[in-house]
């Protein structure tokens, strides 16, 4: 029932009296009200349905357009309303609804649209639209207003909407070929009104190229369900080929009809059968293990099966074969003639220009999403029409080029990837891929037609294009990819038919091109497999005896002697490192030594000498390759040491192999890198790649419909199977029961004489099988399985025994209990939902922990629990979801705004986002949305607190000073935990992972290695430059770290935190940094690390050895000065540690009094320790200079307290010169200092 307000609005439009329409005074306002109602309709599109039920368009709007075109405002408003009412139902609902209620509303809207389309089949309506469009196009650009452009676009959209309305299925079933449908009537009305001429004008005009996409869409809808081959031959007499095809079809039907008639005669018989009742069939057992009781006539027994009478199972919707979308039909003759004339004019005047403009818009992304499908439709349609009508390549030159091939191939690949990724819209992606495939097919067909042309220029052009497409690897591998991923539930049989025919054409073209040409080079991809690092192998010199090495050394000496005498020249341009390697140059020193040893073992002494000298220049630190001023004799001794050394080596880790013979394996256990090379093309090698079960299966599937297929399609299928069985001698691949069942149907077909090619091939394969079965009694069992190359070889050459098979030798054995356990675990974890990998879960719970991932995957395939190991590939996090929907982007933006002020923005987003994605995906999306400009903005904000590892180091350091560092640690526990989590998260972002924790005994092997001999010389140089204090600090840090690792049993990377200015300056000193690298202390890995770190791989023993090597050069008169400087440094360190700890920990305490007590207690305890150490130093006759304490006081005091400096200086002097008879002088001075510094700290806190 129509809404009362809507009913009143419709009544105010006017009324129809006969053929005349009388509009009301409020007609324009009523139309605007209807537009407003449509803007606010609900999800069921109730306003649209009510207007459709009232037939407002047929009774009011179209008469207004036809009778009042001169009223501009009214005309524009009605056109605007018509565009809204006729828009496709898919745009109204977004997609075909799954809900039954909404689906009913969807179908109701479609039925109203079909009524609208029938109303538009009026020449008068299209005549008015054409006149208005013509008048607008006559205006120059200077005279045309914005409203005029808007009206032109709305008229084109209205034509598009009317042509887009789908036909009524019930009405289409009633119509036959050559009968006029509703669509034909609309086309004829457009033709009679001259609208088709305006469309051609818009397609060819340079000034109107902004409407190119609208025009191409209208043209694609004009030729809906039309066959270009039939259009091109419309109005011509039938060719001989067509007559032969029709006669062959009639002959097939006649033979089948005669066979059915003969069969019915044999079934009736000449008299009544004596066995008309119930009888037993001996030799055929029933379910109860007895003879079958048959209740049918004897003449029907031949078709008896145990499935008779059973209820057929319903095929699930997700497993049903994909349905054909487009149906071809033949329109009325006058419509076909008009469309043929349109095609001829369009090709001669519009095609190249329009396709150029459209492709430019697509490349520059000016068009809307999926608009490239119209381009992909127009390309094969008009190219085929041109090829069949009068082949003139210049008319389609815009789309006959290498760029066109590349554009089509790129779209096919994109649609293929999206079909695999976007499962919900897989059918839509497969339809788009079918359009692209047909465009690719027509491109190949046109090139093939040019190759057979009489014009030499066309043949040369075709040869150049073929050279390019055969050279590029992607063009050759496209068909293999589509065959292997063919899915009958998402791709219809028509797609498979076009794929088979295109593959047949491509192989035939490349086969012809290769004949007589021995120098065809093509692109080829090779894989470099980098397997996991294996254990280091023994040196090559250890495999040789001592005598052999001595003989080699004699030869080396002879060669060096000849060089010294000038008889031989040294090789040039020898580089001891690989600049392209991912390993840093500093870490390639060991590889350089191995290269020197290899050169010596190969008898190339001069090359080894040049490598030694070049390595000395690259790695001068530590004089590992000798000092710069070595003589030849000394270099000879170094070469001898290298020759006789047992150097650890890495096995060969790179294996190259082409993609043709790659076995299936789990890719997580090895990383692959692909590179493209050139190689000579071998046609048989390319053909062997089609000899695969995954490729043959689609061919057999298409061959099952041999009765419905055309003769050309059957020929393409048989030709490919013949290439596999005869040319490649791999007929064993077709030894499969379903294939033989199909061959049996072909041989028993009454019209088998019409399929002579199929019959001949079937007999050939069957004869080959029975010949093999006479030699191999297991051939009948092999019929149950599809076979790979290894199985084919075993069937023809004989089966290998377990002890003869290298694979079986290495294959682990599985007991029945282990198989049951594996099956149970697989079924258990397969049903569990989550992102975890199934095999990873199995490996965690399986009892035999020695099983590898590869062994488990192979066993699952062997037990038929999975089809292939490819189904068990580990999926990287975040790769499952590629597309970002609008609601997901809004959710991401909301989470970013919410957590933008937190310390860990990215972590909070990943924790709360609904659809889990990887860190990289979220960062990439945030940058693309413009929410952040740099990924560094998303890093976790580091608080300036020490790590847990450094906290232990600090506690040990402060305990050595007499300070109780254990107190207050619980207050910072939460913050330290935060820093640990930040460290872990940052570790995930690093490209190279480093071990943070190692067991206590992990570094024993490294501890056996002696420290670098260059350390003492560097220490001497640093001491001469006045860096004695930092050296002592470094030595103490190494010793304390060694103590902690011995006590805890765990090695962690400990940061070096300089607490004094002198140590901070030393950390920036180039020579001191060089010493740190030699010692084994690594620099900050990225911008989030601030300190150098003692490596976790260094054991306690090695740390102590390194600390002992850091020696100081003590002279006779310099000893007191060195020890004095040592004491100064320690006093400075104590002061720095005291100030840092007191200000960091006491500042956060609320009670001032409690802070005073803690500060006083800790300061007193620290100074007691300091005074004790000072007294020990004074007993040795060494005085502490006051400059460090003055420096310390300047750090603590404020600017307003500088006048007290003299007082503190006096106190320090009193501290240096205490009276011997005054027992309390030291304690009094210390108490005054403590009180003085505590007051300064409180003043600093108040100022903050």
PDB file of C-alpha atoms in Angstrom, residues 163 183 386 406 715 906 1064:
ATOM      1  CA  UNK A 163      20.336  -0.965 -21.385  1.00  0.00           C
ATOM      2  CA  UNK A 183      16.346  -5.494 -25.538  1.00  0.00           C
ATOM      3  CA  UNK A 386      37.275  -7.135 -37.840  1.00  0.00           C
ATOM      4  CA  UNK A 406      51.394  -6.663 -21.226  1.00  0.00           C
ATOM      5  CA  UNK A 715      40.526 -31.275 -31.401  1.00  0.00           C
ATOM      6  CA  UNK A 906      51.347   0.324  17.657  1.00  0.00           C
ATOM      7  CA  UNK A1064      81.248   9.709  28.036  1.00  0.00           C
TER       8      UNK A1064
END
